[in-house]
mmCIF file of C-alpha atoms in Angstrom:
data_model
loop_
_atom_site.group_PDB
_atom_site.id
_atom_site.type_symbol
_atom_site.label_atom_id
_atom_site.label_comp_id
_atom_site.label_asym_id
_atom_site.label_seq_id
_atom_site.Cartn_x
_atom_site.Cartn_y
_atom_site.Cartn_z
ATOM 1 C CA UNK W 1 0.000 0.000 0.000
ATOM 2 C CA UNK W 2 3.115 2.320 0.780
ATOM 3 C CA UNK W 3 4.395 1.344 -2.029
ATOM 4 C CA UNK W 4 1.789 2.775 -4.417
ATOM 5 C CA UNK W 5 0.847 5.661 -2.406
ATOM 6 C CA UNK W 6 4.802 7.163 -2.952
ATOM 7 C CA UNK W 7 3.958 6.194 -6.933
ATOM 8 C CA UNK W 8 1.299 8.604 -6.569
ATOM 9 C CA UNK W 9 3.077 11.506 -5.571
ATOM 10 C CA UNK W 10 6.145 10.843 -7.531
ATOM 11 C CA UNK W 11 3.826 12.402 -10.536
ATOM 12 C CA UNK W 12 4.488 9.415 -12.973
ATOM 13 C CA UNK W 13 1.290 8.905 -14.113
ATOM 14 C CA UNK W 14 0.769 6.024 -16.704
ATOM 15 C CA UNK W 15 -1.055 6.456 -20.344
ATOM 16 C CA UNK W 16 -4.711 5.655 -18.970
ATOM 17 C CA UNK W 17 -4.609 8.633 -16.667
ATOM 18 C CA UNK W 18 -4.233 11.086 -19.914
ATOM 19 C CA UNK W 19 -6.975 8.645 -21.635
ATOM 20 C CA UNK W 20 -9.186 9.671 -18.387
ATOM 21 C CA UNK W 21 -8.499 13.373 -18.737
ATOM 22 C CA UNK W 22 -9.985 13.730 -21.840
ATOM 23 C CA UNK W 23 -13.145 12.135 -20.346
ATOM 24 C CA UNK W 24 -13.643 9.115 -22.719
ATOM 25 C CA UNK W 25 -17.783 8.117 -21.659
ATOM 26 C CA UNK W 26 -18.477 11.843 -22.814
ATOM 27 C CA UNK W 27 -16.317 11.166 -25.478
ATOM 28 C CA UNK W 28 -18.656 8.108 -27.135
ATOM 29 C CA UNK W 29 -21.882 10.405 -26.473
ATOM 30 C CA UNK W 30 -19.506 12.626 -28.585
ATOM 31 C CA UNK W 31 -18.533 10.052 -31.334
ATOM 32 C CA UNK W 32 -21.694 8.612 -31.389
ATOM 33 C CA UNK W 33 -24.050 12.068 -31.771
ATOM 34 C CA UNK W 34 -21.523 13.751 -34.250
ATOM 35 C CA UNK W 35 -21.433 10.370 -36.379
ATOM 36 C CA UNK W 36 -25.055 10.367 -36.711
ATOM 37 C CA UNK W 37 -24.925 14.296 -37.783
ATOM 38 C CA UNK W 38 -22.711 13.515 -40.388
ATOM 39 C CA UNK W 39 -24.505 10.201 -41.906
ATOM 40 C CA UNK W 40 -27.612 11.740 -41.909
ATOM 41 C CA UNK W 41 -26.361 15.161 -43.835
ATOM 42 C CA UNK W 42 -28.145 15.004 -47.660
ATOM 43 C CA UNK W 43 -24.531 15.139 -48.506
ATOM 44 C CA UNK W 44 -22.116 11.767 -49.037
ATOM 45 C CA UNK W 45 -18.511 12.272 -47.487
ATOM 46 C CA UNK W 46 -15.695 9.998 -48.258
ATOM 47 C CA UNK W 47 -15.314 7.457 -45.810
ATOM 48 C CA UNK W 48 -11.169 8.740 -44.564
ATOM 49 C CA UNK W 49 -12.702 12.459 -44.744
ATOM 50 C CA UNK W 50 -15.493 11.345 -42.518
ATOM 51 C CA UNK W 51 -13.147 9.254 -40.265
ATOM 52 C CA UNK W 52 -10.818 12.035 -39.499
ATOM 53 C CA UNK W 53 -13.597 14.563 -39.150
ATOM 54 C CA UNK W 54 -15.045 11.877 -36.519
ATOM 55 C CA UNK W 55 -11.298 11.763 -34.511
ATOM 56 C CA UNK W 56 -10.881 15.398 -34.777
ATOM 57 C CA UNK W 57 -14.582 16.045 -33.356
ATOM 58 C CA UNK W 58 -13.618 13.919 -30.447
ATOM 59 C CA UNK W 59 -10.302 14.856 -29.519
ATOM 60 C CA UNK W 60 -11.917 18.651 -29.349
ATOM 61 C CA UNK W 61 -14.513 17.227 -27.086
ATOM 62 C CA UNK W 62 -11.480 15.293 -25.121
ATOM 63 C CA UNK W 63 -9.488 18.482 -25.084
ATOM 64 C CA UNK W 64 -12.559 20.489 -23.111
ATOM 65 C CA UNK W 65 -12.560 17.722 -20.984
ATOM 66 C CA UNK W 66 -8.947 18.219 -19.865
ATOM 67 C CA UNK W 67 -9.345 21.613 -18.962
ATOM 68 C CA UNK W 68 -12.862 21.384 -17.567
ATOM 69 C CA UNK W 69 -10.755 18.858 -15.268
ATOM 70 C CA UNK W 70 -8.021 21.557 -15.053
ATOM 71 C CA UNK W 71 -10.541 24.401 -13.893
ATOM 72 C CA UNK W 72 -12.876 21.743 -11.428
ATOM 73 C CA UNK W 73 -10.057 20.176 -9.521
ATOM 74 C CA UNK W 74 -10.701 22.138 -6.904
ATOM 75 C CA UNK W 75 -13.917 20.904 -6.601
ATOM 76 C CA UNK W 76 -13.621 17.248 -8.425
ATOM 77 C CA UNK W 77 -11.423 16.328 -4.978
ATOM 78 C CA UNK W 78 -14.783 17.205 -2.886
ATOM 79 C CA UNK W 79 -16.925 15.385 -4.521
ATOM 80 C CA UNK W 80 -17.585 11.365 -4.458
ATOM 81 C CA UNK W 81 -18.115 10.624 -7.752
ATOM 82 C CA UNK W 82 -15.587 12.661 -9.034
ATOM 83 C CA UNK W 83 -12.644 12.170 -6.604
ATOM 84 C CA UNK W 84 -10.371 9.282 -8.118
ATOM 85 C CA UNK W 85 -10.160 11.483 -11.245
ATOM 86 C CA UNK W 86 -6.184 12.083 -12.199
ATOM 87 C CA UNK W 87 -5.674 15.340 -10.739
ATOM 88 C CA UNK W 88 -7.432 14.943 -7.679
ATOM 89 C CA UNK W 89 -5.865 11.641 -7.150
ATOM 90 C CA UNK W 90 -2.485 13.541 -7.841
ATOM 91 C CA UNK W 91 -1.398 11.308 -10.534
ATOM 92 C CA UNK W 92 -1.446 14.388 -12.796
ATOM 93 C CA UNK W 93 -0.541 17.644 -12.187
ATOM 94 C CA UNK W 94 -3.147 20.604 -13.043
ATOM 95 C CA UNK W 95 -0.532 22.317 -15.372
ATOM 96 C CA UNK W 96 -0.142 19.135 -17.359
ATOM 97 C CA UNK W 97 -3.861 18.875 -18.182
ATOM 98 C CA UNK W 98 -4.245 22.404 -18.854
ATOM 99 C CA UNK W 99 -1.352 22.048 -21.500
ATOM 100 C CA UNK W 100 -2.750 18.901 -22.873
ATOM 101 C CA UNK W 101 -6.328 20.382 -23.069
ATOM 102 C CA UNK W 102 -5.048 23.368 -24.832
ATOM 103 C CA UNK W 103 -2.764 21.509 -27.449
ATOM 104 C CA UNK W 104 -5.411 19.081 -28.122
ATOM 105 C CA UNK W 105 -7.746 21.903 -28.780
ATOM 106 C CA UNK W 106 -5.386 24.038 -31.380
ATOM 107 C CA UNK W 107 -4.733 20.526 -33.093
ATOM 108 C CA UNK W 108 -8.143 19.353 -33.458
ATOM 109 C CA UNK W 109 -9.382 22.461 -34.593
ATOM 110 C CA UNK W 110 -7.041 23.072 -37.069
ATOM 111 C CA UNK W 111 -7.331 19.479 -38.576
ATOM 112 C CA UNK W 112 -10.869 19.549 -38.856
ATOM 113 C CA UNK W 113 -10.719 22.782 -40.583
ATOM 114 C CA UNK W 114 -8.027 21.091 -42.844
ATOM 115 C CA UNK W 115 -9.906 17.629 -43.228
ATOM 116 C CA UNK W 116 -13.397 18.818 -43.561
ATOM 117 C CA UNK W 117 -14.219 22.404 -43.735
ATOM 118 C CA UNK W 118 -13.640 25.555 -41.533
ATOM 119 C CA UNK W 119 -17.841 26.255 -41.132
ATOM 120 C CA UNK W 120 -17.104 23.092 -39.288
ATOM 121 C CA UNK W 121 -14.205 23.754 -37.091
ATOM 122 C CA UNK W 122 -15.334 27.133 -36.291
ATOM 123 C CA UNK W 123 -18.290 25.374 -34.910
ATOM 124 C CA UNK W 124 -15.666 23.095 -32.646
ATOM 125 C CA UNK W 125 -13.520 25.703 -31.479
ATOM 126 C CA UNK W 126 -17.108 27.269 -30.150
ATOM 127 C CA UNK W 127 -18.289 24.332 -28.388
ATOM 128 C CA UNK W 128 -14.511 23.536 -26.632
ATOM 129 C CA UNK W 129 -14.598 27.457 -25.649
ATOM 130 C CA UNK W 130 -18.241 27.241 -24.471
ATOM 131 C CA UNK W 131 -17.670 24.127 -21.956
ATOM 132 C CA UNK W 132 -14.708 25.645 -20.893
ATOM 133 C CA UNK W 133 -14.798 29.438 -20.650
ATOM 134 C CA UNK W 134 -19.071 29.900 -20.640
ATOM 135 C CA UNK W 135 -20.208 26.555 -18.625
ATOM 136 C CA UNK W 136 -17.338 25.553 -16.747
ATOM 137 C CA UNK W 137 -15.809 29.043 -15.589
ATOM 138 C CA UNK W 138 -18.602 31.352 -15.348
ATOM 139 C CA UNK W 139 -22.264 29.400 -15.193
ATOM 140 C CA UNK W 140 -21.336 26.476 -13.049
ATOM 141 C CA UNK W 141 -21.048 28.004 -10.268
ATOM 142 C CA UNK W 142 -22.853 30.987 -10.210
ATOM 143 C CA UNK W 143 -26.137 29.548 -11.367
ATOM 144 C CA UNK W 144 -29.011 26.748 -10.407
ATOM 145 C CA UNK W 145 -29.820 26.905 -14.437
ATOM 146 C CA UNK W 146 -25.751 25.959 -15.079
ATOM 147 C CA UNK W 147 -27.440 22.422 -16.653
ATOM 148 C CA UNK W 148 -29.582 24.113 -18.657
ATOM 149 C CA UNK W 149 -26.547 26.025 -20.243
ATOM 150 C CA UNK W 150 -24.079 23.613 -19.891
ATOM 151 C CA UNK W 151 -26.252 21.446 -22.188
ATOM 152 C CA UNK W 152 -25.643 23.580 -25.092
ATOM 153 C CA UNK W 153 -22.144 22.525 -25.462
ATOM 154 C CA UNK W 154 -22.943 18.580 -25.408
ATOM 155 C CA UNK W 155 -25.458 19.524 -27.724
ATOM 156 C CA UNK W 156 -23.349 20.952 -30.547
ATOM 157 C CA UNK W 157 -21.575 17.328 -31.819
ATOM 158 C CA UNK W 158 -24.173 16.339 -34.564
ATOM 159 C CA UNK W 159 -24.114 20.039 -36.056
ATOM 160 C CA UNK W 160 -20.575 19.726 -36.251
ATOM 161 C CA UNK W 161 -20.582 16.444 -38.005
ATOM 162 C CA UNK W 162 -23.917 17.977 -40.346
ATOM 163 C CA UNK W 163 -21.299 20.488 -41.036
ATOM 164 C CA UNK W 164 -18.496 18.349 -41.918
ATOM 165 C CA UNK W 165 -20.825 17.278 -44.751
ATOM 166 C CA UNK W 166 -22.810 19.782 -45.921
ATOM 167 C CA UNK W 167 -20.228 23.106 -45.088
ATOM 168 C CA UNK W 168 -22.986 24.869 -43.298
ATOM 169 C CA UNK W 169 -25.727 25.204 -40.485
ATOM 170 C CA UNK W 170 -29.680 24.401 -41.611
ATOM 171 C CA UNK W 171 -33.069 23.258 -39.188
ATOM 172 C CA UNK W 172 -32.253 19.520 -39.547
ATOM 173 C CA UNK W 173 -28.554 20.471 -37.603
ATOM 174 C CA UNK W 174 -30.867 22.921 -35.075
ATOM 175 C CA UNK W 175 -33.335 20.273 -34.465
ATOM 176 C CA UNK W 176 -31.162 17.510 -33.575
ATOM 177 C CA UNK W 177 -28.939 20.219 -31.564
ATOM 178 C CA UNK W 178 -32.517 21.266 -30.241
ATOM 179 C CA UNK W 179 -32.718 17.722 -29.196
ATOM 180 C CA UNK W 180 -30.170 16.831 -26.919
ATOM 181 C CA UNK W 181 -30.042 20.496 -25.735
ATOM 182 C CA UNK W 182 -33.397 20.246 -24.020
ATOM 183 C CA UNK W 183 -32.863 16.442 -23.326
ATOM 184 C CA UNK W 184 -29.855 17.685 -21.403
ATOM 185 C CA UNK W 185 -31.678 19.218 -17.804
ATOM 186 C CA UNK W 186 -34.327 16.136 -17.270
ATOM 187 C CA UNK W 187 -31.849 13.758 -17.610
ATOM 188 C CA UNK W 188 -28.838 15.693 -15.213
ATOM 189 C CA UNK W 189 -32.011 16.605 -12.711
ATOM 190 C CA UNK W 190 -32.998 13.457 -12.563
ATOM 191 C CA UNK W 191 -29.536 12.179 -11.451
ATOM 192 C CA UNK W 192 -29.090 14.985 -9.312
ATOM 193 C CA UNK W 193 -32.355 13.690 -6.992
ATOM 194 C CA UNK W 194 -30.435 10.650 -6.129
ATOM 195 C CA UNK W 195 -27.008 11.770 -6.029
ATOM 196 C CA UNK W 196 -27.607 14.477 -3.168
ATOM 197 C CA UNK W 197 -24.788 15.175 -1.219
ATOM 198 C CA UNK W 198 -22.041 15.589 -3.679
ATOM 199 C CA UNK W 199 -23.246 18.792 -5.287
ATOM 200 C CA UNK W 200 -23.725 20.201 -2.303
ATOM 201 C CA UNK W 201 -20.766 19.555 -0.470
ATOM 202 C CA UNK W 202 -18.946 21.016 -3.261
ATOM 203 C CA UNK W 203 -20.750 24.511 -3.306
ATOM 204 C CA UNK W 204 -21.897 23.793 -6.720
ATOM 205 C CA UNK W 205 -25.189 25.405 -6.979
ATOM 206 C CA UNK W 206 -27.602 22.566 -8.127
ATOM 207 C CA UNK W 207 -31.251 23.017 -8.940
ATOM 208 C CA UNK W 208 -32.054 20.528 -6.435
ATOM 209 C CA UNK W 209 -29.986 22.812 -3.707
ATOM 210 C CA UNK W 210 -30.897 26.010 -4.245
ATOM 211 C CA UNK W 211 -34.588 25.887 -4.984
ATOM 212 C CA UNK W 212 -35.471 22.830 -3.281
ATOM 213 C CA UNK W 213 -35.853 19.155 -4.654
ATOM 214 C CA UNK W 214 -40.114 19.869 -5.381
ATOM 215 C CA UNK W 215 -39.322 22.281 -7.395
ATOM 216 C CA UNK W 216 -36.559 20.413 -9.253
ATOM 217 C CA UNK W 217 -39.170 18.051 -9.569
ATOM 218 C CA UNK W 218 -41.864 20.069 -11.523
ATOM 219 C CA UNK W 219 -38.822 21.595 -13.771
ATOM 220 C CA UNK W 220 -37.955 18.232 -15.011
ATOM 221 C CA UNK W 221 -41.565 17.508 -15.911
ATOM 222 C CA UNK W 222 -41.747 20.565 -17.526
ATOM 223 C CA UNK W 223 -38.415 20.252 -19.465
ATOM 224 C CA UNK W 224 -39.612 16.452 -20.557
ATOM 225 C CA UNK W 225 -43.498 18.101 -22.063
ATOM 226 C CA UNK W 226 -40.931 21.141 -23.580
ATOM 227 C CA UNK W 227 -38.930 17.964 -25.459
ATOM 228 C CA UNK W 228 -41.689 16.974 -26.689
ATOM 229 C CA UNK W 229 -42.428 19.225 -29.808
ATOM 230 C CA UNK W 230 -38.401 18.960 -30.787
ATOM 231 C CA UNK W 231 -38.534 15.096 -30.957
ATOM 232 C CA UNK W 232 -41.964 14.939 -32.879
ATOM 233 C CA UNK W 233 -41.280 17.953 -34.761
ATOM 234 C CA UNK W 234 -37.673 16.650 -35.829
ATOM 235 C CA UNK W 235 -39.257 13.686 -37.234
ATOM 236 C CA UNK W 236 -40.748 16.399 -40.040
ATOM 237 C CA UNK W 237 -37.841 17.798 -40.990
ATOM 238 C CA UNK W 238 -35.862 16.442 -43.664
ATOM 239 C CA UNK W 239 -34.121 14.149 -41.801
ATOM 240 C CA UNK W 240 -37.129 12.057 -40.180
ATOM 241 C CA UNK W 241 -39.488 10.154 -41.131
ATOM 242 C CA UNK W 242 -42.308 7.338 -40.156
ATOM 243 C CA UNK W 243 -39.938 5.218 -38.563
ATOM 244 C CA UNK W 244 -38.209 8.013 -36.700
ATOM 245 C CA UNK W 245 -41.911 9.063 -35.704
ATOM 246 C CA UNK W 246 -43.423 6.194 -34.526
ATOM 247 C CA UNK W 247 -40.573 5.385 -32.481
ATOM 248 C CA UNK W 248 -39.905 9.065 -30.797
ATOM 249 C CA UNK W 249 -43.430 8.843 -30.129
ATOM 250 C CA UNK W 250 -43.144 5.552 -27.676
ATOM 251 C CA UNK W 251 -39.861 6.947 -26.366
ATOM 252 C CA UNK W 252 -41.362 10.127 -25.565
ATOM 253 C CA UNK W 253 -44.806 8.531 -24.020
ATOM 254 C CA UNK W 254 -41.996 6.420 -21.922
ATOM 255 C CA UNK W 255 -40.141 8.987 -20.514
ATOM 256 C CA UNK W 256 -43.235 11.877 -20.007
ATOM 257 C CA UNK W 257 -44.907 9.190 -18.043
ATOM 258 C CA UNK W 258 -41.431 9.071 -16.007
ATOM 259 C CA UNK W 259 -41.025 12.368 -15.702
ATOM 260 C CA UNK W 260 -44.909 12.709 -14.257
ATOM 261 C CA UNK W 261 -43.968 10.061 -11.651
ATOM 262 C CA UNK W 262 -41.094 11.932 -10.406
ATOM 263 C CA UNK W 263 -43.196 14.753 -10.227
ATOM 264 C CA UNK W 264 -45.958 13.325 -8.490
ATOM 265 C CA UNK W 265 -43.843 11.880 -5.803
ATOM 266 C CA UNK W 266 -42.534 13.665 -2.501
ATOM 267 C CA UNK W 267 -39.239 13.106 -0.820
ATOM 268 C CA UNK W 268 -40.178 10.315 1.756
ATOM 269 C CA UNK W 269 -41.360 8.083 -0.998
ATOM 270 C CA UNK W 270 -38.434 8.327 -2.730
ATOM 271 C CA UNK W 271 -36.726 7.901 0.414
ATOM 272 C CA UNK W 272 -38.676 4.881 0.597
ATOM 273 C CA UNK W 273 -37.905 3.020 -2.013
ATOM 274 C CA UNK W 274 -33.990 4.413 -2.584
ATOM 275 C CA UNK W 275 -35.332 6.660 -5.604
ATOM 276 C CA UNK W 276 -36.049 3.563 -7.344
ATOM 277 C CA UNK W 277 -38.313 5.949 -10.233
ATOM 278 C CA UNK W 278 -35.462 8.537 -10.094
ATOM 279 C CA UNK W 279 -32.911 6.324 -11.269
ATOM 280 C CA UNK W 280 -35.008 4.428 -13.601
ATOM 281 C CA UNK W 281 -35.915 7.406 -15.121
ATOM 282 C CA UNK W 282 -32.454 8.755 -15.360
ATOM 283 C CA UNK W 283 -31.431 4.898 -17.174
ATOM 284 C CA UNK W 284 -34.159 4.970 -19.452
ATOM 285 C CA UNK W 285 -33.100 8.972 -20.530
ATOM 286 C CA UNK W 286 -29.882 7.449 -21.903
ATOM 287 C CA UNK W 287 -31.876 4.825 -23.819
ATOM 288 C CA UNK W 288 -34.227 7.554 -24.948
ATOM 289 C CA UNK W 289 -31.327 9.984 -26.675
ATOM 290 C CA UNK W 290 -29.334 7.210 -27.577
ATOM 291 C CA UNK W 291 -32.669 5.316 -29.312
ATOM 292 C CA UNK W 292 -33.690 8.588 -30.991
ATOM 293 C CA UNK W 293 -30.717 9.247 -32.710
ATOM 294 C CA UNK W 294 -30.333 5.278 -33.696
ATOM 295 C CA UNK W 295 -33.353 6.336 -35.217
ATOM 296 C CA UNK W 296 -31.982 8.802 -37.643
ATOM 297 C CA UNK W 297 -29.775 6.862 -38.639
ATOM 298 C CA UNK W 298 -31.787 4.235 -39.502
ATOM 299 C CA UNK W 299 -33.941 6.835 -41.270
ATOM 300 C CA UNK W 300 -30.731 7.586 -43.640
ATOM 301 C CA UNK W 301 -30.037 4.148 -43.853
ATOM 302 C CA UNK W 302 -33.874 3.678 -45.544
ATOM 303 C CA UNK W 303 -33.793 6.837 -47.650
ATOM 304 C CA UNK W 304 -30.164 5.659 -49.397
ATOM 305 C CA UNK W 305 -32.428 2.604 -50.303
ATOM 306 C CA UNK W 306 -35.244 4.810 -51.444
ATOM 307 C CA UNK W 307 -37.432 4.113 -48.219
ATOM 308 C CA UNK W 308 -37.968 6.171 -45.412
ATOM 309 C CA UNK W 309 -38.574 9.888 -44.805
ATOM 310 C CA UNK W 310 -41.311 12.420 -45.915
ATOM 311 C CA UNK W 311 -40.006 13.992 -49.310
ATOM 312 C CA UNK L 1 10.302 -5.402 -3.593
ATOM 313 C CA UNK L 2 13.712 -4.459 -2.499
ATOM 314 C CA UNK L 3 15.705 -1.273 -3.113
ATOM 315 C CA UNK L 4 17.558 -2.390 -5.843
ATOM 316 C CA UNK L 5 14.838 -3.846 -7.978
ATOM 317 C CA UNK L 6 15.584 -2.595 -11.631
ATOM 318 C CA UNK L 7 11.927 -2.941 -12.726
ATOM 319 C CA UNK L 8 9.874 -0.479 -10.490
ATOM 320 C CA UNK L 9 5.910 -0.319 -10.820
ATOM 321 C CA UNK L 10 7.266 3.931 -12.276
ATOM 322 C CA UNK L 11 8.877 1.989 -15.101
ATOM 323 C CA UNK L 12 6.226 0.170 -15.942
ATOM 324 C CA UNK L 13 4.232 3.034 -15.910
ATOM 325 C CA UNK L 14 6.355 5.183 -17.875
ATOM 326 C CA UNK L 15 6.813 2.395 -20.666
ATOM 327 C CA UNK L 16 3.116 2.349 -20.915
ATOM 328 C CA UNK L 17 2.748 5.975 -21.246
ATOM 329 C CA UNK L 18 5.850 6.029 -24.143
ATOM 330 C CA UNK L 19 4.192 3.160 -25.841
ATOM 331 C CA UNK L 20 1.311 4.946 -25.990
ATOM 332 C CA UNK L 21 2.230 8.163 -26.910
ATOM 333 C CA UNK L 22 4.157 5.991 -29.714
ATOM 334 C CA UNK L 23 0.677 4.348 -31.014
ATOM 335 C CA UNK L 24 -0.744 7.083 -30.470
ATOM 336 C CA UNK L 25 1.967 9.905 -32.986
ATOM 337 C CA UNK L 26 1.878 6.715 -35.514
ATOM 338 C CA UNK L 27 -1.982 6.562 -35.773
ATOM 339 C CA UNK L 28 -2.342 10.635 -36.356
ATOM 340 C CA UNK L 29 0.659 9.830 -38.934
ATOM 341 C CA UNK L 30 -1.423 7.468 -40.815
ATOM 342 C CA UNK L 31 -4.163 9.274 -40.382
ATOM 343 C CA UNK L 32 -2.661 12.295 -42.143
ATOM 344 C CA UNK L 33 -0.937 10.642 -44.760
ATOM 345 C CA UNK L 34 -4.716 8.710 -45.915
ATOM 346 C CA UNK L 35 -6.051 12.484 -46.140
ATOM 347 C CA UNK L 36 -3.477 13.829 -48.121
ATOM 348 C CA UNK L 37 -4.184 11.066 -50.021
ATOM 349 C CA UNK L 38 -7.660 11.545 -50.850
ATOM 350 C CA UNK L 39 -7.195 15.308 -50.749
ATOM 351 C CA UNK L 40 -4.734 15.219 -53.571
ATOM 352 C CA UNK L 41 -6.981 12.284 -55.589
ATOM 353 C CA UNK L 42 -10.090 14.664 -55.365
ATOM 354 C CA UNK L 43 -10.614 15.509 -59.342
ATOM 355 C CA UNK L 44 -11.281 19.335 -58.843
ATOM 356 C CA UNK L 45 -14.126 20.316 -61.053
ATOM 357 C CA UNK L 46 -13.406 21.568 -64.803
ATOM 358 C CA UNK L 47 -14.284 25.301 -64.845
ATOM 359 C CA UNK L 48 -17.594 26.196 -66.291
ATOM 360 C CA UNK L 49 -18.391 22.674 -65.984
ATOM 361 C CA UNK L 50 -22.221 21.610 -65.353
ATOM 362 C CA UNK L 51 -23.190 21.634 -60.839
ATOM 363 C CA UNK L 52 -23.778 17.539 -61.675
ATOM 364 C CA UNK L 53 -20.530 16.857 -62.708
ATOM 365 C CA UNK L 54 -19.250 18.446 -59.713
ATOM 366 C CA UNK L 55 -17.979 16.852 -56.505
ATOM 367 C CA UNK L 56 -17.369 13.345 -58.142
ATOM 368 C CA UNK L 57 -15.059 12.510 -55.015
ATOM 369 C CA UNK L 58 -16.299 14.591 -52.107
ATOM 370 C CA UNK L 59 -19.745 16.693 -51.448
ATOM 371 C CA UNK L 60 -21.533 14.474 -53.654
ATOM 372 C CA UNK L 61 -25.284 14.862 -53.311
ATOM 373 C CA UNK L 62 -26.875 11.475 -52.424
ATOM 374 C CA UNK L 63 -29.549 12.949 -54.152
ATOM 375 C CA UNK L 64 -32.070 12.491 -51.591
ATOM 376 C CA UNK L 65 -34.322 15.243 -49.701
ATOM 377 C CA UNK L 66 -35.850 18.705 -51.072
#
């Protein structure tokens, strides 16, 4: 055990611990959302250009992870959940990740503009200096609504990748940025119910803190029947179609109905039962973004074969 | 493990980190070279020539949509 602990401290941290700075689960939402923005673009891109513009995409969102984890160290080491990360840990020191963040940013920036277009790394330099300087530095800790915001920046992936394709910025890139902005507060909310403590011991100032857990309760009902005209009205843009429809529908139906039983709850029930409907609901809001956007793509897969869609 | 052991768990570690800073230089290497690649293949269009002869390589319309 003595052994490790002076490894620690000794500031030789191993390969995985950069890997970890650039937040890779983010980094598949990342992947996975941009992918989908640039299959479904009415545009084809050739497979190595799309492949780079995929790596570069990500590497920007790993780079804004790095220097979110630069900025939050401070509180990252206060928190549970976030406590084994590198720097808190000490297996990396802050100075490192800021200077990894900010090289990784330059570089994937420039490459995208050079592989794909600059429309499309303009877009990527935004989101990295969103997370980072609006969301992480300024909103985070200032406001209850920092969610709200902060889900703009995970939200702009698929318009980069439409971008990539297409050069430019259109509805079908709003609506499915549309999409995972407002999907973005239910879903955090949710999680927030059940993971208490953290947020608070760390001063950050969550919904669920500062105005009360009823009343974080009503937003995210609110913020699930707000979804609900972006995911049915995507499915008549361009991009959607019956298939896309019919299944956003029972998605939607699925996770309103969640949504009204975390709002029709109070505290001791959830108590009760160890927010059993919190974190169910929180599971299934994964499903529900991931399954929407599986969707599209399916969508694109039918209208290459002449099936599918509304035009 | 005793003071003189000339494999430490920091050796290890660094190793790992080299290697995969290594994999890591050689797969944005390879990456680069396939773009240049298919950025100097790219048959840029003739001028005056027709929008559907256009973008034979890359921004091809799938002609779906609109």
């Amino acid at each position: 055990m003595a052994d490790i602990r002076v490894d620690e401290q000794s500031g030789e941290a191993g390969f995985g611990d950069y890997v970890a700075l650039l937040k890779p689960r983010v980094m598949s939402l990342v992947v996975f959302t941009a992918l989908v923005g640039l299959l479904v673009a009415p545009v084809s891109v050739h497979p190595v250009i799309a492949f780079a513009s995929i790596v570069f995409i990500a590497l920007g969102g790993g780079a804004s992870g790095a220097l979110n984890m630069w900025w939050d160290s401070d509180i990252d080491r206060v928190m549970r959940r976030t406590c084994a990360r590198p720097i808190p840990a000490g297996r990396v020191e802050p100075n490192e990740a800021l200077a990894l963040g900010l090289g990784l940013s330059i570089l994937s920036v420039a490459m995208l503009g050079l592989a794909a277009n600059w429309v499309a790394a303009g877009l990527l330099a935004f989101t990295i200096f969103f997370y980072v300087v609006v969301y992480s530095m300024w909103l985070k800790r200032t406001t209850p609504q920092n969610i709200v915001i902060g889900g703009a920046a995970g939200a702009f992936p698929p318009m980069i990748g439409w971008a990539c394709a297409t050069g430019g910025i259109s509805v079908e890139s709003v609506a499915m940025f549309a999409l995972i902005f407002m999907w973005t507060p239910p879903h955090f909310w949710s999680l927030a119910l059940f993971m208490k403590d953290d947020y608070s011991n760390a001063g950050v100032p969550m919904l669920t803190v500062t105005h009360g857990r009823k009343s974080a309760r009503t937003h995210i009902l609110v913020y699930t029947l707000l979804l609900a005209p972006v995911t049915i009205g995507t499915g008549f843009t361009q991009i959607g179609g019956g298939v896309y429809l019919a299944i956003a529908t029972l998605l939607h139906a699925r996770f309103l109905w969640g949504a009204w039983q975390i709002w029709r709850r109070d505290e001791a029930a959830a108590i009760a039962d160890k927010y059993k409907v919190e974190r169910k609901t929180f599971r299934f809001s994964l499903i529900y973004l991931a399954a929407l956007f599986a969707a599209l793509l399916a969508e694109a897969g039918l209208h290459h074969f002449g099936f599918g869609g509304w035009w | 493990m005793t003071g003189l052991a000339p494999e430490h768990e920091i050796h290890r570690r660094r190793f790992g980190r080299n290697l995969g800073l290594g994999l890591a230089l050689l797969f944005f290497v390879i990456l680069v070279f396939a773009l240049t690649i298919v950025k100097v293949g790219e048959q840029p269009a003739p001028l005056g020539a027709a929008p559907a002869l256009q973008g034979q390589a890359h921004g091809q319309p799938k002609g779906q949509g609109g």
